[in-house]
Coordinates of C-alpha atoms and ligand atoms in Angstrom, one line a residue:
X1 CA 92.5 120.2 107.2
X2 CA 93.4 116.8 105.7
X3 CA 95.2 113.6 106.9
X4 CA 98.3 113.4 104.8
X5 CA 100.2 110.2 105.8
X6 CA 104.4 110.4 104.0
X7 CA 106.0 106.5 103.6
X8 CA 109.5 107.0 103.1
X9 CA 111.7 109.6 105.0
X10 CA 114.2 110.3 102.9
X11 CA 115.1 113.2 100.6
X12 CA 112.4 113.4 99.0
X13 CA 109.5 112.4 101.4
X14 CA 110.7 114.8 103.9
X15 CA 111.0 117.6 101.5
X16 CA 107.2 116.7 100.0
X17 CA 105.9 117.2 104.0
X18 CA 107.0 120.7 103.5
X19 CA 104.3 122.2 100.7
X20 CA 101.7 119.7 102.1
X21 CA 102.2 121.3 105.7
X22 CA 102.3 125.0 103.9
X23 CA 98.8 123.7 102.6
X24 CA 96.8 123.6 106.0
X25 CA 97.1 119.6 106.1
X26 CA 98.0 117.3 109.2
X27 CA 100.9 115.6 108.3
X28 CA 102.3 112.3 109.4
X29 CA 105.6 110.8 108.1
X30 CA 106.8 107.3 108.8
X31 CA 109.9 105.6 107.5
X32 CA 110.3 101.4 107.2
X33 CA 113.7 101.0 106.4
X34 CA 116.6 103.1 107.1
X35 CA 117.6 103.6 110.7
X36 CA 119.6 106.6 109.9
X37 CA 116.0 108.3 108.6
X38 CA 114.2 107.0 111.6
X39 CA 116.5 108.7 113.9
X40 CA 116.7 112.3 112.5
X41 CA 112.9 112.2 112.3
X42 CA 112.4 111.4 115.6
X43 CA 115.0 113.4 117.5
X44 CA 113.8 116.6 119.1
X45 CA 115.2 119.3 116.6
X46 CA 114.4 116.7 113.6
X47 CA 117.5 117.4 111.7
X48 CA 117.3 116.0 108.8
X49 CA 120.9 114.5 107.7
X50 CA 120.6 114.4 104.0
X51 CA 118.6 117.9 103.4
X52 CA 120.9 119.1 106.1
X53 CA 117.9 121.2 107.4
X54 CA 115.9 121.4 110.9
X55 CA 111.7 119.9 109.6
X56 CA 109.6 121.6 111.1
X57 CA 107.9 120.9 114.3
X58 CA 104.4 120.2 113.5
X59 CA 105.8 117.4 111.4
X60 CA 104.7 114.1 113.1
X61 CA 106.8 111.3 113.2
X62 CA 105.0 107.6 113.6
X63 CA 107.0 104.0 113.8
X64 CA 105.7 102.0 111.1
X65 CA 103.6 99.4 111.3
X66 CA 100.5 98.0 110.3
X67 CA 97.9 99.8 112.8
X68 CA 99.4 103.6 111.2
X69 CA 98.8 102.0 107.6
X70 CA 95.1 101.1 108.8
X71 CA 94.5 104.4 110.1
X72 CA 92.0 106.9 108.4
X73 CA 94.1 109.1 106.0
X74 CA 93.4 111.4 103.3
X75 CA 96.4 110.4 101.0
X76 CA 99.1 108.0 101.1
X77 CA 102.2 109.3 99.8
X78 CA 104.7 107.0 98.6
X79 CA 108.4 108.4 98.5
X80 CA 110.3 105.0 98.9
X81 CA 113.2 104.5 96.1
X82 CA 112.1 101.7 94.0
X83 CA 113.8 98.5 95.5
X84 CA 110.7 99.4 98.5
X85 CA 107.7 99.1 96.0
X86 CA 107.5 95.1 96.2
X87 CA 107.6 95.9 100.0
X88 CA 105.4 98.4 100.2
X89 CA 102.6 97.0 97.7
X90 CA 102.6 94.1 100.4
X91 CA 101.9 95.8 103.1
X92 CA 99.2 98.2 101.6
X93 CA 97.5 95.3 100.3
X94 CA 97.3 93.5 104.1
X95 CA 95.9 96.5 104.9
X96 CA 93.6 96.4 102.5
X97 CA 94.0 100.5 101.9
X98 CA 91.1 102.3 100.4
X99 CA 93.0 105.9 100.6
X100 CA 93.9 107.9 97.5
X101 CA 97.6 106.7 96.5
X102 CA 100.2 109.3 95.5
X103 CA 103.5 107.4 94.4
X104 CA 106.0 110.1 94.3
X105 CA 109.3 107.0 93.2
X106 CA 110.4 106.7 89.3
X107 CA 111.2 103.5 87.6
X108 CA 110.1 100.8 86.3
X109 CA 109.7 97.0 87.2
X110 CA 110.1 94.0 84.8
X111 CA 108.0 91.0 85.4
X112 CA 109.5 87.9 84.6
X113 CA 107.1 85.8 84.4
X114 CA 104.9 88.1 81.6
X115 CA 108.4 89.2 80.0
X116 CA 106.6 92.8 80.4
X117 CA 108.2 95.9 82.1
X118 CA 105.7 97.7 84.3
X119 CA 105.4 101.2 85.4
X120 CA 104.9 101.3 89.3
X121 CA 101.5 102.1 89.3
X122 CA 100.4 99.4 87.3
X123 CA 102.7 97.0 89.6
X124 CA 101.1 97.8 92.5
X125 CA 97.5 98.1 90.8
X126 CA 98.3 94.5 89.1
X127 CA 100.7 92.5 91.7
X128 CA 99.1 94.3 95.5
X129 CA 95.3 95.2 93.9
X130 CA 95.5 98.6 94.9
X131 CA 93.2 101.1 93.3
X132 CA 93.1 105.4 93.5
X133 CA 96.5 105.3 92.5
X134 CA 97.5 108.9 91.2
X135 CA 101.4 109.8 90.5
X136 CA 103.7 113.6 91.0
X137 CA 106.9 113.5 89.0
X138 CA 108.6 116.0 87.6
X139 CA 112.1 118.7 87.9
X140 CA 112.7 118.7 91.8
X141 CA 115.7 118.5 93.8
X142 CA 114.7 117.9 97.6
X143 CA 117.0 120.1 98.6
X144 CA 115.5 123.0 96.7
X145 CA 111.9 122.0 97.7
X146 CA 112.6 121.8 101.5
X147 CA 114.1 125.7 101.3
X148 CA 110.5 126.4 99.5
X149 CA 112.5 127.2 96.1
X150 CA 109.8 127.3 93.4
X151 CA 109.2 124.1 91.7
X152 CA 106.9 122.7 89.0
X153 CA 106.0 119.1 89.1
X154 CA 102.9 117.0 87.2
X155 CA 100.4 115.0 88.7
X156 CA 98.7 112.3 86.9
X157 CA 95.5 110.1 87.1
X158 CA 93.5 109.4 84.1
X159 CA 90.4 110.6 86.1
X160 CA 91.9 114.0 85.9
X161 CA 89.6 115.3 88.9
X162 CA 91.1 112.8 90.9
X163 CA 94.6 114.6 90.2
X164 CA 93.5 117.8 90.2
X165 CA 91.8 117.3 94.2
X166 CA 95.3 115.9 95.2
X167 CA 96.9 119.1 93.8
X168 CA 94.4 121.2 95.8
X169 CA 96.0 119.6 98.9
X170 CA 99.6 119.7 98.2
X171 CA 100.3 122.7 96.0
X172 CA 101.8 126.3 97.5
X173 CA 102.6 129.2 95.8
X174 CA 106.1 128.3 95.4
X175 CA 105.2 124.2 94.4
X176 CA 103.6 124.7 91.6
X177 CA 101.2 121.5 89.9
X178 CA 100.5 120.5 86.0
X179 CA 97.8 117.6 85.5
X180 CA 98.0 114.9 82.7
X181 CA 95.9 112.0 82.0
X182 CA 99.2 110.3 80.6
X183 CA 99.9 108.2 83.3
X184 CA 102.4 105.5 81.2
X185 CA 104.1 108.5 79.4
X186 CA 104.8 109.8 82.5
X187 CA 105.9 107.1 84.7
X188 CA 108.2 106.0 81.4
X189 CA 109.8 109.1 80.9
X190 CA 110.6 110.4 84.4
X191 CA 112.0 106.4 85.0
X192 CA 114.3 106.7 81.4
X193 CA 115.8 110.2 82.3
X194 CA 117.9 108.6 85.0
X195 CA 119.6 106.8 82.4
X196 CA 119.9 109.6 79.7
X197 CA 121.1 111.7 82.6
X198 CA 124.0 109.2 83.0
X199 CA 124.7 109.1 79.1
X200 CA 124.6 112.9 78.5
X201 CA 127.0 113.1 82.0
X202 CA 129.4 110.7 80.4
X203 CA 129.7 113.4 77.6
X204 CA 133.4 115.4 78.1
X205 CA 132.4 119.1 77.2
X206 CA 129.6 121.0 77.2
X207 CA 129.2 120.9 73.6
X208 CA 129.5 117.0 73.7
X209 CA 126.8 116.9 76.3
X210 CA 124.2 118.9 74.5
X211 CA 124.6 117.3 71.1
X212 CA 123.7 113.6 73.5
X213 CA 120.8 115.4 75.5
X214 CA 119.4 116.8 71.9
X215 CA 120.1 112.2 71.2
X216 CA 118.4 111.0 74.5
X217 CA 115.2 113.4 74.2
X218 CA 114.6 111.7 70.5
X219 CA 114.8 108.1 72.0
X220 CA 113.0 109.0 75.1
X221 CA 110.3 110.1 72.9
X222 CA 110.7 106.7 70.8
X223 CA 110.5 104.7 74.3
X224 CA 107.5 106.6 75.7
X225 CA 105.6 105.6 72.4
X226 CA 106.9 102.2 72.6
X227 CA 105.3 101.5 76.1
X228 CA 101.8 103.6 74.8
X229 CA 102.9 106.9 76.3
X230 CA 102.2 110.1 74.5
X231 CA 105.2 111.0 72.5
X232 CA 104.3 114.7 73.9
X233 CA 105.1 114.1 77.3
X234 CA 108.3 113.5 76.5
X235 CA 108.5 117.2 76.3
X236 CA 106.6 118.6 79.1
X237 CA 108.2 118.4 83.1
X238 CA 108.3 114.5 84.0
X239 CA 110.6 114.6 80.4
X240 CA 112.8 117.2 79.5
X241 CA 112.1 119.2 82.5
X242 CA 113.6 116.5 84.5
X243 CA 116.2 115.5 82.3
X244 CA 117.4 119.1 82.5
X245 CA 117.8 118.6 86.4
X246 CA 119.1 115.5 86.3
X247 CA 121.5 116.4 83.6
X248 CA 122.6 119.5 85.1
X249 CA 123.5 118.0 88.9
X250 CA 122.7 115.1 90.6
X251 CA 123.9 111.2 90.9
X252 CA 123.2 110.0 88.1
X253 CA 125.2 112.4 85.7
X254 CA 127.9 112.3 88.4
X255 CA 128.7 109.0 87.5
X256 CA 127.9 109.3 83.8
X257 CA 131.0 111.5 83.9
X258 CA 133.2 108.7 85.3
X259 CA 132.1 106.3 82.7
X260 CA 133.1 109.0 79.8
X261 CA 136.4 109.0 81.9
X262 CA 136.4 105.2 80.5
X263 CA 136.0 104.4 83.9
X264 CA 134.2 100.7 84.5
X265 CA 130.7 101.3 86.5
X266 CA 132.3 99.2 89.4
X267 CA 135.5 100.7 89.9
X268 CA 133.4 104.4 89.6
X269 CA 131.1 103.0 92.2
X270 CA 134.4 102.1 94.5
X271 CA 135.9 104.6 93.9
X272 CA 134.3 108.2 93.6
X273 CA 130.2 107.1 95.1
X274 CA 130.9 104.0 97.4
X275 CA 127.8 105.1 99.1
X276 CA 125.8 106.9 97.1
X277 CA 122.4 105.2 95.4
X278 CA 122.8 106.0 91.3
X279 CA 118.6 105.2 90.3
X280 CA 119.7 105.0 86.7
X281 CA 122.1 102.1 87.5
X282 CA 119.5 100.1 89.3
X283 CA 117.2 100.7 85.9
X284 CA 119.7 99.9 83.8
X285 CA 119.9 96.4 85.2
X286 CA 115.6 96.6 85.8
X287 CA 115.0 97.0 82.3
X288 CA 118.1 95.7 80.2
X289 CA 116.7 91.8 79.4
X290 CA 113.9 93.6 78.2
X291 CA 115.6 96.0 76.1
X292 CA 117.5 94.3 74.5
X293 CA 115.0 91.2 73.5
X294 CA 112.1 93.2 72.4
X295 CA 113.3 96.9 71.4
X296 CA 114.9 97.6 67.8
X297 CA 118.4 98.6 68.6
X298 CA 118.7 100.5 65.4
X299 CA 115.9 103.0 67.5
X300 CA 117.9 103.3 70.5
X301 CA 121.6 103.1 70.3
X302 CA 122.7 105.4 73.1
X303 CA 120.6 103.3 75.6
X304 CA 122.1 100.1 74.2
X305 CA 125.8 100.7 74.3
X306 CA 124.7 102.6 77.4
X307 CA 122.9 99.1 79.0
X308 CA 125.7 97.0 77.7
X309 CA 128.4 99.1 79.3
X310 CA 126.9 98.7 83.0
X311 CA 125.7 95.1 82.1
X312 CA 128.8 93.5 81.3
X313 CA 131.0 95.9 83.6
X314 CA 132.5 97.7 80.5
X315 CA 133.7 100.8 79.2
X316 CA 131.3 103.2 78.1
X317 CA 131.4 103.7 74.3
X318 CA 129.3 106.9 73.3
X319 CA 128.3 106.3 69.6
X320 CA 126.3 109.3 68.3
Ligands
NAD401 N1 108.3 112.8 92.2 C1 109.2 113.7 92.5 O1 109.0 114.9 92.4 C2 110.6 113.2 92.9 C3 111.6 114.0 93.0 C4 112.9 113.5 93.4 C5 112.9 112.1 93.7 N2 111.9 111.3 93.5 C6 111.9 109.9 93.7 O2 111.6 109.6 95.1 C7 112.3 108.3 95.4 C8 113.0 108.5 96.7 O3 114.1 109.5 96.5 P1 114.9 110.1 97.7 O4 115.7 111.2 97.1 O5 114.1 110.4 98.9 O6 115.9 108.9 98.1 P2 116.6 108.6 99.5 O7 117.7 107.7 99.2 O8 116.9 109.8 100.2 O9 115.4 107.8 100.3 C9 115.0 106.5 99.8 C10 113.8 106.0 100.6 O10 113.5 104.7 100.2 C11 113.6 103.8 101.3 N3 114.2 102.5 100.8 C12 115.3 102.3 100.1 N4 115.4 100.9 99.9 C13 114.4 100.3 100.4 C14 113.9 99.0 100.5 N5 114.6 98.0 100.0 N6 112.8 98.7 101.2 C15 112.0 99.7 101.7 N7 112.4 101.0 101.6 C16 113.5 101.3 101.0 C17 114.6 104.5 102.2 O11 114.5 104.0 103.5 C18 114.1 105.9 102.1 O12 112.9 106.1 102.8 C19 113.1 107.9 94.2 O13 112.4 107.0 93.5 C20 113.3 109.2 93.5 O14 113.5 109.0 92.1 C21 110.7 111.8 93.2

């Protein structure tokens, strides 16, 4: 039995206890932010209010702080969206954590000062001087993964046994693990998809939307090159696969159909998801003085008019 300790009680780290409690493992979860989160994990039944499911019992809930963080673990798992990465490096680093690192969050961080985007693990490797950092991405909807619906997600490291140990302790016969020694293809292309799943949302029929995914998969693959990713990745689960899901339901594509209603992103937001988080929105603004400084546009014109659109508050105009 290992030590598994989950930062981030949402969706998404609550589902990931699940397979890793399957797995034989003691798991901890602990949750730095959001009150709501804090309070359905420790209430008695532990109902969960965004899985709208009961976690199961032998799921331990701890208040965070620094002693938990300097505790002996087996893995850290990192399931905090990505405005918590600054946050969390921080506090890993006072801790000066030696654990394996599993960063479950997709995005990508641009560093002013080096005019450079950044995938998270090189953030935190770079800015907080953490080390063992491996990453899972991939197709999964929390929902799914907390009623133990089969799912198929990557790990990454380029020591590959490092990956493949972590899989050992987190996979089930129903959460199913790829390795890949791509760790930038990976981290670029499961970050991108939440903006392509926006663009191929905003198309207006099916037959729209397809011809805009078949679009988005040829720049993700010109993007994941770009930033020294394998342009094969781009077609394996932390790509396609999760563009599919995205695509399909979810947030992101949600509001991609409002802005190919000619809706404005801000009046969407208001409007139809005054509450709701939409990850490809907060890239969008992440990466877009990047984008559009260094990147031929020529290469990437649904992302452009796409960033441009959200930037300046304007209609979406689909060019394909
Ligand atoms: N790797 C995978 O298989 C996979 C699958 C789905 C989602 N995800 C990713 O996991 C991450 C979390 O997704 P989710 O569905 O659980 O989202 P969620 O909104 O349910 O939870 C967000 C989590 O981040 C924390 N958080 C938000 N803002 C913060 C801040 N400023 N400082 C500190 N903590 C903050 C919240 O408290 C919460 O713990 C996202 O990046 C998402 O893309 C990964």
């Amino acid at each position: 039995m290992k030590k598994i300790l989950v930062i981030g009680g949402g969706a998404m780290g609550s589902a990931f206890t699940i397979p890793c409690l399957d797995n034989g493992n003691s798991v901890t979860i602990t949750e730095p932010y959001s009150i709501r989160f804090i309070k359905n994990l420790s209430s008695k039944n532990k109902f969960h209010s965004a899985l709208k499911i009961n976690l199961p019992k032998k799921l331990k809930f701890r208040n965070f702080s620094s002693e938990l963080l300097k505790e002996k673990f087996d893995l850290i798992v990192i399931a905090l969206s990505l405005p918590g990465i600054d946050f969390i490096g921080k506090e890993l680093m006072k801790c000066k954590i030696r654990s394996p690192i599993l960063v479950l969050t997709k995005g990508l961080k641009y560093q002013k000062k080096a005019k450079k985007i950044f995938t998270i693990s090189k953030k935190l490797n770079n800015d907080y001087k953490l080390k063992n950092i491996s990453i899972l991405k991939g197709p999964c909807l929390a929902k799914e993964l907390v009623r133990k619906k089969q799912t198929s997600v990557i790990i990454a490291n380029k020591n590959i046994k490092i990956a493949k140990a972590i899989g050992k302790l987190v996979s089930t016969r129903y959460y199913l693990i790829e390795y890949s020694k791509d760790v930038v293809g990976i981290e670029v292309c499961s970050a991108i998809k939440n903006i392509y799943s926006m663009i191929i949302g905003a198309g207006q029929s099916l037959n729209s939307s397809s011809n805009l995914f078949q679009k988005s998969v040829i720049e993700m693959r010109y993007l994941t090159k770009y930033f020294k990713g394998k342009e094969e990745t781009t077609l394996g689960l932390a790509g396609v696969g999760d563009l599919y899901v995205s695509a399909a339901g979810g947030r992101n594509s949600k509001m991609g159909s409002y802005l190919g209603k000619g809706f404005t992103f801000k009046i969407a937001k208001k409007k139809f998801m005054p509450y709701e988080t939409v990850e490809g929105e907060q890239l969008a603004r992440e990466i877009a003085p990047f984008i559009f400084k260094k990147i031929d546009k020529k290469k990437i014109p649904l992302m452009i008019n796409f960033l441009r659109a959200i930037i300046n508050n304007k209609k979406l105009k689909i060019k394909v």
